[in-house]
Amino acid sequence: YPFQWMAARVQDGLSGFGRYFTGIDRLRDEIDSLQAENESLREALNDAVLIRQEDEWLYRYLSMKEERDDWSLCAATVTAVSWSDGYAVGLTLNKGSSSGIRTGMPVVTEAGLVGVVGECGLTFCKVRTILDTAHSAGASDVRSGENGMAEGSFSALREGKLTFRYLPAEADIREGDVVVTSGSGSVYPYGIPIGTAETVSANAYARTTEAVLTPFVSFDTIKQVMIVTDYEHTTGEVNP
């Protein structure tokens, strides 16, 4: 009997091991199933987020087309970014000459001015943003009407900002003033928001006033833009 008892215990032990490993396999199958379900839910959530973002962008695009009925707009997506000091000084877009795009066209978002098309290929274009030190635009203080140039500068770029320059020494510029494109020149239409004056200082050497501008556009998160392909040329100046 001792041998029978021992054999029975061994058989019970083996059966227990079998049930244990069967349970492990079942748990693995359940884990794999749950992981697949989570992945499917994650993909569905990502799709829902993308759809919501696309809907929001389409709404902003159509709203701007309605608000700026004197502009012709072409929607474009940012495919690459050129960085300097951690800030976007250049963008590559997925629209080019085959879509009617050419160099010198303004680029905007619903928030404000992005920059200008500096290079154009058949299916892409490259944009020089307002933070680029080679970029400048005629600008005007909305409150006071003071006119100058909004330019990229090395000192301001380090903080993701630009400079409002060539203002008279006695210019009426205050912190918090909104600065927009003046419409002077042949590139930008009047009234595109550029930024707000953060600090105002005198340039004793040039006998002018300058202001550091914080741009309205968030260049670190920019994904979609609008290219202004045509517009009515006006300025903010009032004829007497």
PDB file of C-alpha atoms in Angstrom:
ATOM      1  CA  TYR A   1       0.000   0.000   0.000  1.00  0.00           C
ATOM      2  CA  PRO A   2       2.759   2.534   0.663  1.00  0.00           C
ATOM      3  CA  PHE A   3       3.810   2.287  -2.953  1.00  0.00           C
ATOM      4  CA  GLN A   4       0.215   2.741  -4.131  1.00  0.00           C
ATOM      5  CA  TRP A   5      -0.169   5.720  -1.820  1.00  0.00           C
ATOM      6  CA  MET A   6       3.056   7.250  -3.123  1.00  0.00           C
ATOM      7  CA  ALA A   7       2.039   6.624  -6.727  1.00  0.00           C
ATOM      8  CA  ALA A   8      -1.312   8.289  -6.083  1.00  0.00           C
ATOM      9  CA  ARG A   9       0.400  11.315  -4.549  1.00  0.00           C
ATOM     10  CA  VAL A  10       2.733  11.571  -7.537  1.00  0.00           C
ATOM     11  CA  GLN A  11      -0.205  11.296  -9.897  1.00  0.00           C
ATOM     12  CA  ASP A  12      -2.061  13.992  -7.963  1.00  0.00           C
ATOM     13  CA  GLY A  13       1.024  16.192  -8.070  1.00  0.00           C
ATOM     14  CA  LEU A  14       1.388  15.767 -11.800  1.00  0.00           C
ATOM     15  CA  SER A  15      -2.288  16.558 -12.279  1.00  0.00           C
ATOM     16  CA  GLY A  16      -1.811  19.648 -10.147  1.00  0.00           C
ATOM     17  CA  PHE A  17       1.129  20.761 -12.262  1.00  0.00           C
ATOM     18  CA  GLY A  18      -0.932  20.163 -15.385  1.00  0.00           C
ATOM     19  CA  ARG A  19      -3.772  22.287 -14.062  1.00  0.00           C
ATOM     20  CA  TYR A  20      -1.258  24.953 -13.009  1.00  0.00           C
ATOM     21  CA  PHE A  21       0.327  25.210 -16.461  1.00  0.00           C
ATOM     22  CA  THR A  22      -3.084  25.072 -18.131  1.00  0.00           C
ATOM     23  CA  GLY A  23      -4.125  27.977 -15.929  1.00  0.00           C
ATOM     24  CA  ILE A  24      -0.967  29.873 -16.874  1.00  0.00           C
ATOM     25  CA  ASP A  25      -1.699  29.348 -20.575  1.00  0.00           C
ATOM     26  CA  ARG A  26      -5.280  30.532 -20.062  1.00  0.00           C
ATOM     27  CA  LEU A  27      -4.051  33.657 -18.260  1.00  0.00           C
ATOM     28  CA  ARG A  28      -1.587  34.353 -21.074  1.00  0.00           C
ATOM     29  CA  ASP A  29      -4.378  34.034 -23.625  1.00  0.00           C
ATOM     30  CA  GLU A  30      -6.536  36.433 -21.586  1.00  0.00           C
ATOM     31  CA  ILE A  31      -3.650  38.904 -21.289  1.00  0.00           C
ATOM     32  CA  ASP A  32      -2.995  38.737 -25.041  1.00  0.00           C
ATOM     33  CA  SER A  33      -6.697  39.275 -25.697  1.00  0.00           C
ATOM     34  CA  LEU A  34      -6.835  42.260 -23.329  1.00  0.00           C
ATOM     35  CA  GLN A  35      -3.699  43.773 -24.868  1.00  0.00           C
ATOM     36  CA  ALA A  36      -5.195  43.426 -28.346  1.00  0.00           C
ATOM     37  CA  GLU A  37      -8.433  45.003 -27.111  1.00  0.00           C
ATOM     38  CA  ASN A  38      -6.510  47.877 -25.479  1.00  0.00           C
ATOM     39  CA  GLU A  39      -4.548  48.456 -28.667  1.00  0.00           C
ATOM     40  CA  SER A  40      -7.784  48.530 -30.664  1.00  0.00           C
ATOM     41  CA  LEU A  41      -9.324  51.000 -28.192  1.00  0.00           C
ATOM     42  CA  ARG A  42      -6.149  53.119 -28.298  1.00  0.00           C
ATOM     43  CA  GLU A  43      -6.270  53.260 -32.093  1.00  0.00           C
ATOM     44  CA  ALA A  44      -9.955  54.183 -31.986  1.00  0.00           C
ATOM     45  CA  LEU A  45      -9.210  56.937 -29.461  1.00  0.00           C
ATOM     46  CA  ASN A  46      -6.350  58.262 -31.606  1.00  0.00           C
ATOM     47  CA  ASP A  47      -8.634  58.256 -34.644  1.00  0.00           C
ATOM     48  CA  ALA A  48     -11.283  60.152 -32.672  1.00  0.00           C
ATOM     49  CA  VAL A  49      -8.713  62.741 -31.563  1.00  0.00           C
ATOM     50  CA  LEU A  50      -7.466  63.185 -35.127  1.00  0.00           C
ATOM     51  CA  ILE A  51     -11.021  63.558 -36.428  1.00  0.00           C
ATOM     52  CA  ARG A  52     -11.770  66.163 -33.737  1.00  0.00           C
ATOM     53  CA  GLN A  53      -8.580  68.075 -34.575  1.00  0.00           C
ATOM     54  CA  GLU A  54      -9.387  67.979 -38.295  1.00  0.00           C
ATOM     55  CA  ASP A  55     -12.925  69.208 -37.599  1.00  0.00           C
ATOM     56  CA  GLU A  56     -11.583  72.050 -35.442  1.00  0.00           C
ATOM     57  CA  TRP A  57      -9.063  73.012 -38.121  1.00  0.00           C
ATOM     58  CA  LEU A  58     -11.718  72.926 -40.847  1.00  0.00           C
ATOM     59  CA  TYR A  59     -13.953  75.159 -38.723  1.00  0.00           C
ATOM     60  CA  ARG A  60     -11.125  77.665 -38.174  1.00  0.00           C
ATOM     61  CA  TYR A  61     -10.225  77.596 -41.861  1.00  0.00           C
ATOM     62  CA  LEU A  62     -13.807  78.179 -43.023  1.00  0.00           C
ATOM     63  CA  SER A  63     -14.310  80.870 -40.365  1.00  0.00           C
ATOM     64  CA  MET A  64     -11.242  82.734 -41.592  1.00  0.00           C
ATOM     65  CA  LYS A  65     -12.352  82.446 -45.215  1.00  0.00           C
ATOM     66  CA  GLU A  66     -15.679  83.970 -44.214  1.00  0.00           C
ATOM     67  CA  GLU A  67     -14.075  86.710 -42.114  1.00  0.00           C
ATOM     68  CA  ARG A  68     -11.440  87.567 -44.747  1.00  0.00           C
ATOM     69  CA  ASP A  69     -13.647  87.470 -47.808  1.00  0.00           C
ATOM     70  CA  ASP A  70     -11.171  89.729 -49.661  1.00  0.00           C
ATOM     71  CA  TRP A  71      -8.497  87.024 -49.374  1.00  0.00           C
ATOM     72  CA  SER A  72      -7.981  83.853 -51.380  1.00  0.00           C
ATOM     73  CA  LEU A  73      -6.689  81.090 -49.106  1.00  0.00           C
ATOM     74  CA  CYS A  74      -5.043  77.716 -49.640  1.00  0.00           C
ATOM     75  CA  ALA A  75      -4.901  75.349 -46.663  1.00  0.00           C
ATOM     76  CA  ALA A  76      -1.598  73.526 -46.121  1.00  0.00           C
ATOM     77  CA  THR A  77      -0.018  71.109 -43.664  1.00  0.00           C
ATOM     78  CA  VAL A  78       3.392  71.504 -42.034  1.00  0.00           C
ATOM     79  CA  THR A  79       5.594  68.538 -43.016  1.00  0.00           C
ATOM     80  CA  ALA A  80       8.943  69.710 -41.593  1.00  0.00           C
ATOM     81  CA  VAL A  81      10.334  72.420 -39.306  1.00  0.00           C
ATOM     82  CA  SER A  82      13.722  74.177 -39.347  1.00  0.00           C
ATOM     83  CA  TRP A  83      14.863  75.161 -35.858  1.00  0.00           C
ATOM     84  CA  SER A  84      17.229  77.770 -34.485  1.00  0.00           C
ATOM     85  CA  ASP A  85      17.805  78.247 -30.753  1.00  0.00           C
ATOM     86  CA  GLY A  86      14.858  75.907 -30.196  1.00  0.00           C
ATOM     87  CA  TYR A  87      12.386  77.969 -32.241  1.00  0.00           C
ATOM     88  CA  ALA A  88      10.895  77.482 -35.694  1.00  0.00           C
ATOM     89  CA  VAL A  89      12.503  79.778 -38.253  1.00  0.00           C
ATOM     90  CA  GLY A  90      11.429  77.760 -41.284  1.00  0.00           C
ATOM     91  CA  LEU A  91       8.545  75.486 -42.260  1.00  0.00           C
ATOM     92  CA  THR A  92       8.033  73.078 -45.136  1.00  0.00           C
ATOM     93  CA  LEU A  93       4.443  72.775 -46.388  1.00  0.00           C
ATOM     94  CA  ASN A  94       2.728  70.177 -48.557  1.00  0.00           C
ATOM     95  CA  LYS A  95       1.570  72.680 -51.200  1.00  0.00           C
ATOM     96  CA  GLY A  96       3.600  74.010 -54.138  1.00  0.00           C
ATOM     97  CA  SER A  97       3.352  75.504 -57.597  1.00  0.00           C
ATOM     98  CA  SER A  98       0.931  72.771 -58.710  1.00  0.00           C
ATOM     99  CA  SER A  99      -1.524  74.274 -56.186  1.00  0.00           C
ATOM    100  CA  GLY A 100      -0.922  77.838 -57.380  1.00  0.00           C
ATOM    101  CA  ILE A 101       1.637  78.689 -54.700  1.00  0.00           C
ATOM    102  CA  ARG A 102       4.545  80.995 -55.493  1.00  0.00           C
ATOM    103  CA  THR A 103       7.284  82.771 -53.579  1.00  0.00           C
ATOM    104  CA  GLY A 104       6.336  85.948 -51.744  1.00  0.00           C
ATOM    105  CA  MET A 105       2.907  84.724 -50.614  1.00  0.00           C
ATOM    106  CA  PRO A 106       1.970  85.400 -46.961  1.00  0.00           C
ATOM    107  CA  VAL A 107       1.339  82.478 -44.627  1.00  0.00           C
ATOM    108  CA  VAL A 108      -1.042  82.785 -41.678  1.00  0.00           C
ATOM    109  CA  THR A 109      -3.107  80.902 -39.124  1.00  0.00           C
ATOM    110  CA  GLU A 110      -6.286  82.030 -37.435  1.00  0.00           C
ATOM    111  CA  ALA A 111      -4.046  83.416 -34.659  1.00  0.00           C
ATOM    112  CA  GLY A 112      -1.908  85.654 -36.865  1.00  0.00           C
ATOM    113  CA  LEU A 113       1.109  85.982 -39.135  1.00  0.00           C
ATOM    114  CA  VAL A 114       3.367  82.963 -39.691  1.00  0.00           C
ATOM    115  CA  GLY A 115       5.705  84.256 -42.402  1.00  0.00           C
ATOM    116  CA  VAL A 116       6.210  84.237 -46.155  1.00  0.00           C
ATOM    117  CA  VAL A 117       6.854  81.620 -48.838  1.00  0.00           C
ATOM    118  CA  GLY A 118      10.565  81.854 -49.635  1.00  0.00           C
ATOM    119  CA  GLU A 119      11.004  78.817 -51.872  1.00  0.00           C
ATOM    120  CA  CYS A 120       8.556  76.887 -53.998  1.00  0.00           C
ATOM    121  CA  GLY A 121       8.658  73.454 -55.641  1.00  0.00           C
ATOM    122  CA  LEU A 122       6.032  71.548 -57.573  1.00  0.00           C
ATOM    123  CA  THR A 123       4.430  69.876 -54.548  1.00  0.00           C
ATOM    124  CA  PHE A 124       5.973  71.719 -51.613  1.00  0.00           C
ATOM    125  CA  CYS A 125       7.052  75.148 -50.439  1.00  0.00           C
ATOM    126  CA  LYS A 126       9.331  76.492 -47.723  1.00  0.00           C
ATOM    127  CA  VAL A 127       8.268  79.299 -45.430  1.00  0.00           C
ATOM    128  CA  ARG A 128      10.496  81.848 -43.681  1.00  0.00           C
ATOM    129  CA  THR A 129       8.768  82.541 -40.369  1.00  0.00           C
ATOM    130  CA  ILE A 130       8.572  85.916 -38.651  1.00  0.00           C
ATOM    131  CA  LEU A 131      11.162  84.673 -36.119  1.00  0.00           C
ATOM    132  CA  ASP A 132      13.817  84.297 -38.833  1.00  0.00           C
ATOM    133  CA  THR A 133      16.481  87.004 -38.615  1.00  0.00           C
ATOM    134  CA  ALA A 134      16.191  87.451 -42.401  1.00  0.00           C
ATOM    135  CA  HIS A 135      12.477  88.252 -42.173  1.00  0.00           C
ATOM    136  CA  SER A 136      10.891  91.695 -41.881  1.00  0.00           C
ATOM    137  CA  ALA A 137       7.399  93.102 -42.353  1.00  0.00           C
ATOM    138  CA  GLY A 138       5.886  96.560 -42.244  1.00  0.00           C
ATOM    139  CA  ALA A 139       4.034  96.814 -38.934  1.00  0.00           C
ATOM    140  CA  SER A 140       1.684  99.157 -37.136  1.00  0.00           C
ATOM    141  CA  ASP A 141       0.614  99.671 -33.524  1.00  0.00           C
ATOM    142  CA  VAL A 142      -3.178  99.291 -33.490  1.00  0.00           C
ATOM    143  CA  ARG A 143      -3.710 101.701 -30.598  1.00  0.00           C
ATOM    144  CA  SER A 144      -1.409 104.567 -31.590  1.00  0.00           C
ATOM    145  CA  GLY A 145      -0.956 104.003 -35.310  1.00  0.00           C
ATOM    146  CA  GLU A 146       2.846 104.157 -34.998  1.00  0.00           C
ATOM    147  CA  ASN A 147       4.530 102.440 -37.957  1.00  0.00           C
ATOM    148  CA  GLY A 148       7.808 100.539 -38.092  1.00  0.00           C
ATOM    149  CA  MET A 149       9.220  97.160 -39.083  1.00  0.00           C
ATOM    150  CA  ALA A 150       8.657  93.845 -37.318  1.00  0.00           C
ATOM    151  CA  GLU A 151      11.881  91.896 -37.746  1.00  0.00           C
ATOM    152  CA  GLY A 152      13.495  88.733 -36.533  1.00  0.00           C
ATOM    153  CA  SER A 153      16.578  89.385 -34.399  1.00  0.00           C
ATOM    154  CA  PHE A 154      19.185  87.157 -32.766  1.00  0.00           C
ATOM    155  CA  SER A 155      18.556  88.607 -29.315  1.00  0.00           C
ATOM    156  CA  ALA A 156      14.769  88.154 -29.492  1.00  0.00           C
ATOM    157  CA  LEU A 157      14.959  84.736 -31.186  1.00  0.00           C
ATOM    158  CA  ARG A 158      16.524  83.216 -28.082  1.00  0.00           C
ATOM    159  CA  GLU A 159      13.167  83.764 -26.374  1.00  0.00           C
ATOM    160  CA  GLY A 160      10.964  82.961 -29.360  1.00  0.00           C
ATOM    161  CA  LYS A 161      10.151  86.623 -29.997  1.00  0.00           C
ATOM    162  CA  LEU A 162      10.817  89.340 -32.616  1.00  0.00           C
ATOM    163  CA  THR A 163      11.524  93.098 -32.615  1.00  0.00           C
ATOM    164  CA  PHE A 164       9.410  96.118 -33.614  1.00  0.00           C
ATOM    165  CA  ARG A 165      12.009  98.597 -34.926  1.00  0.00           C
ATOM    166  CA  TYR A 166      12.647 101.934 -36.636  1.00  0.00           C
ATOM    167  CA  LEU A 167      10.097 103.813 -34.571  1.00  0.00           C
ATOM    168  CA  PRO A 168      10.646 107.519 -33.804  1.00  0.00           C
ATOM    169  CA  ALA A 169      12.337 108.288 -30.499  1.00  0.00           C
ATOM    170  CA  GLU A 170       9.122 109.855 -29.233  1.00  0.00           C
ATOM    171  CA  ALA A 171       6.914 107.024 -30.546  1.00  0.00           C
ATOM    172  CA  ASP A 172       3.788 106.222 -28.539  1.00  0.00           C
ATOM    173  CA  ILE A 173       4.320 102.509 -27.854  1.00  0.00           C
ATOM    174  CA  ARG A 174       3.201 100.825 -24.658  1.00  0.00           C
ATOM    175  CA  GLU A 175       3.591  97.370 -23.210  1.00  0.00           C
ATOM    176  CA  GLY A 176       0.609  95.243 -24.201  1.00  0.00           C
ATOM    177  CA  ASP A 177      -0.047  97.109 -27.464  1.00  0.00           C
ATOM    178  CA  VAL A 178      -1.164  94.916 -30.352  1.00  0.00           C
ATOM    179  CA  VAL A 179       0.978  95.124 -33.494  1.00  0.00           C
ATOM    180  CA  VAL A 180      -0.345  94.127 -36.936  1.00  0.00           C
ATOM    181  CA  THR A 181       0.927  94.252 -40.500  1.00  0.00           C
ATOM    182  CA  SER A 182       0.739  97.785 -41.889  1.00  0.00           C
ATOM    183  CA  GLY A 183       0.034  96.800 -45.495  1.00  0.00           C
ATOM    184  CA  SER A 184       3.045  98.749 -46.745  1.00  0.00           C
ATOM    185  CA  GLY A 185       5.035  97.044 -49.475  1.00  0.00           C
ATOM    186  CA  SER A 186       3.704  94.308 -51.722  1.00  0.00           C
ATOM    187  CA  VAL A 187       3.859  91.206 -49.502  1.00  0.00           C
ATOM    188  CA  TYR A 188       1.414  91.435 -46.613  1.00  0.00           C
ATOM    189  CA  PRO A 189      -2.143  92.760 -46.508  1.00  0.00           C
ATOM    190  CA  TYR A 190      -3.071  95.189 -43.749  1.00  0.00           C
ATOM    191  CA  GLY A 191      -4.219  93.990 -40.353  1.00  0.00           C
ATOM    192  CA  ILE A 192      -2.662  90.546 -39.865  1.00  0.00           C
ATOM    193  CA  PRO A 193      -1.928  90.204 -36.120  1.00  0.00           C
ATOM    194  CA  ILE A 194       1.807  89.851 -35.438  1.00  0.00           C
ATOM    195  CA  GLY A 195       2.147  90.066 -31.668  1.00  0.00           C
ATOM    196  CA  THR A 196       1.967  92.160 -28.524  1.00  0.00           C
ATOM    197  CA  ALA A 197       4.590  94.576 -27.252  1.00  0.00           C
ATOM    198  CA  GLU A 198       6.287  93.010 -24.242  1.00  0.00           C
ATOM    199  CA  THR A 199       9.060  95.489 -23.496  1.00  0.00           C
ATOM    200  CA  VAL A 200       9.697  98.960 -24.916  1.00  0.00           C
ATOM    201  CA  SER A 201      13.135 100.583 -24.922  1.00  0.00           C
ATOM    202  CA  ALA A 202      15.052 103.452 -26.526  1.00  0.00           C
ATOM    203  CA  ASN A 203      17.865 102.809 -28.973  1.00  0.00           C
ATOM    204  CA  ALA A 204      20.172 105.677 -28.027  1.00  0.00           C
ATOM    205  CA  TYR A 205      22.604 104.958 -30.859  1.00  0.00           C
ATOM    206  CA  ALA A 206      19.954 105.096 -33.600  1.00  0.00           C
ATOM    207  CA  ARG A 207      17.766 107.576 -31.707  1.00  0.00           C
ATOM    208  CA  THR A 208      14.745 105.335 -32.190  1.00  0.00           C
ATOM    209  CA  THR A 209      12.356 103.316 -30.063  1.00  0.00           C
ATOM    210  CA  GLU A 210      12.125  99.531 -30.158  1.00  0.00           C
ATOM    211  CA  ALA A 211       9.745  96.977 -28.706  1.00  0.00           C
ATOM    212  CA  VAL A 212      10.108  93.241 -28.231  1.00  0.00           C
ATOM    213  CA  LEU A 213       7.038  91.441 -29.601  1.00  0.00           C
ATOM    214  CA  THR A 214       5.559  88.185 -28.387  1.00  0.00           C
ATOM    215  CA  PRO A 215       4.033  86.527 -31.470  1.00  0.00           C
ATOM    216  CA  PHE A 216       0.413  85.412 -31.497  1.00  0.00           C
ATOM    217  CA  VAL A 217       1.264  82.217 -33.382  1.00  0.00           C
ATOM    218  CA  SER A 218       2.553  79.286 -31.302  1.00  0.00           C
ATOM    219  CA  PHE A 219       5.352  78.023 -33.523  1.00  0.00           C
ATOM    220  CA  ASP A 220       6.197  75.038 -31.320  1.00  0.00           C
ATOM    221  CA  THR A 221       2.795  73.420 -31.975  1.00  0.00           C
ATOM    222  CA  ILE A 222       1.983  74.640 -35.480  1.00  0.00           C
ATOM    223  CA  LYS A 223       0.611  71.910 -37.768  1.00  0.00           C
ATOM    224  CA  GLN A 224      -1.720  73.573 -40.271  1.00  0.00           C
ATOM    225  CA  VAL A 225      -1.512  76.967 -41.933  1.00  0.00           C
ATOM    226  CA  MET A 226      -3.191  79.014 -44.651  1.00  0.00           C
ATOM    227  CA  ILE A 227      -1.371  80.527 -47.602  1.00  0.00           C
ATOM    228  CA  VAL A 228      -2.800  83.834 -48.807  1.00  0.00           C
ATOM    229  CA  THR A 229      -2.715  83.405 -52.580  1.00  0.00           C
ATOM    230  CA  ASP A 230      -4.376  86.744 -53.341  1.00  0.00           C
ATOM    231  CA  TYR A 231      -5.794  89.765 -51.521  1.00  0.00           C
ATOM    232  CA  GLU A 232      -6.946  93.345 -51.996  1.00  0.00           C
ATOM    233  CA  HIS A 233      -4.016  95.703 -51.404  1.00  0.00           C
ATOM    234  CA  THR A 234      -4.947  98.194 -48.695  1.00  0.00           C
ATOM    235  CA  THR A 235      -3.144  99.897 -45.795  1.00  0.00           C
ATOM    236  CA  GLY A 236      -4.255 101.102 -42.423  1.00  0.00           C
ATOM    237  CA  GLU A 237      -3.695 104.722 -43.391  1.00  0.00           C
ATOM    238  CA  VAL A 238      -6.756 106.930 -43.511  1.00  0.00           C
ATOM    239  CA  ASN A 239      -6.975 109.308 -46.454  1.00  0.00           C
ATOM    240  CA  PRO A 240      -7.919 112.874 -45.481  1.00  0.00           C
TER     241      PRO A 240
END
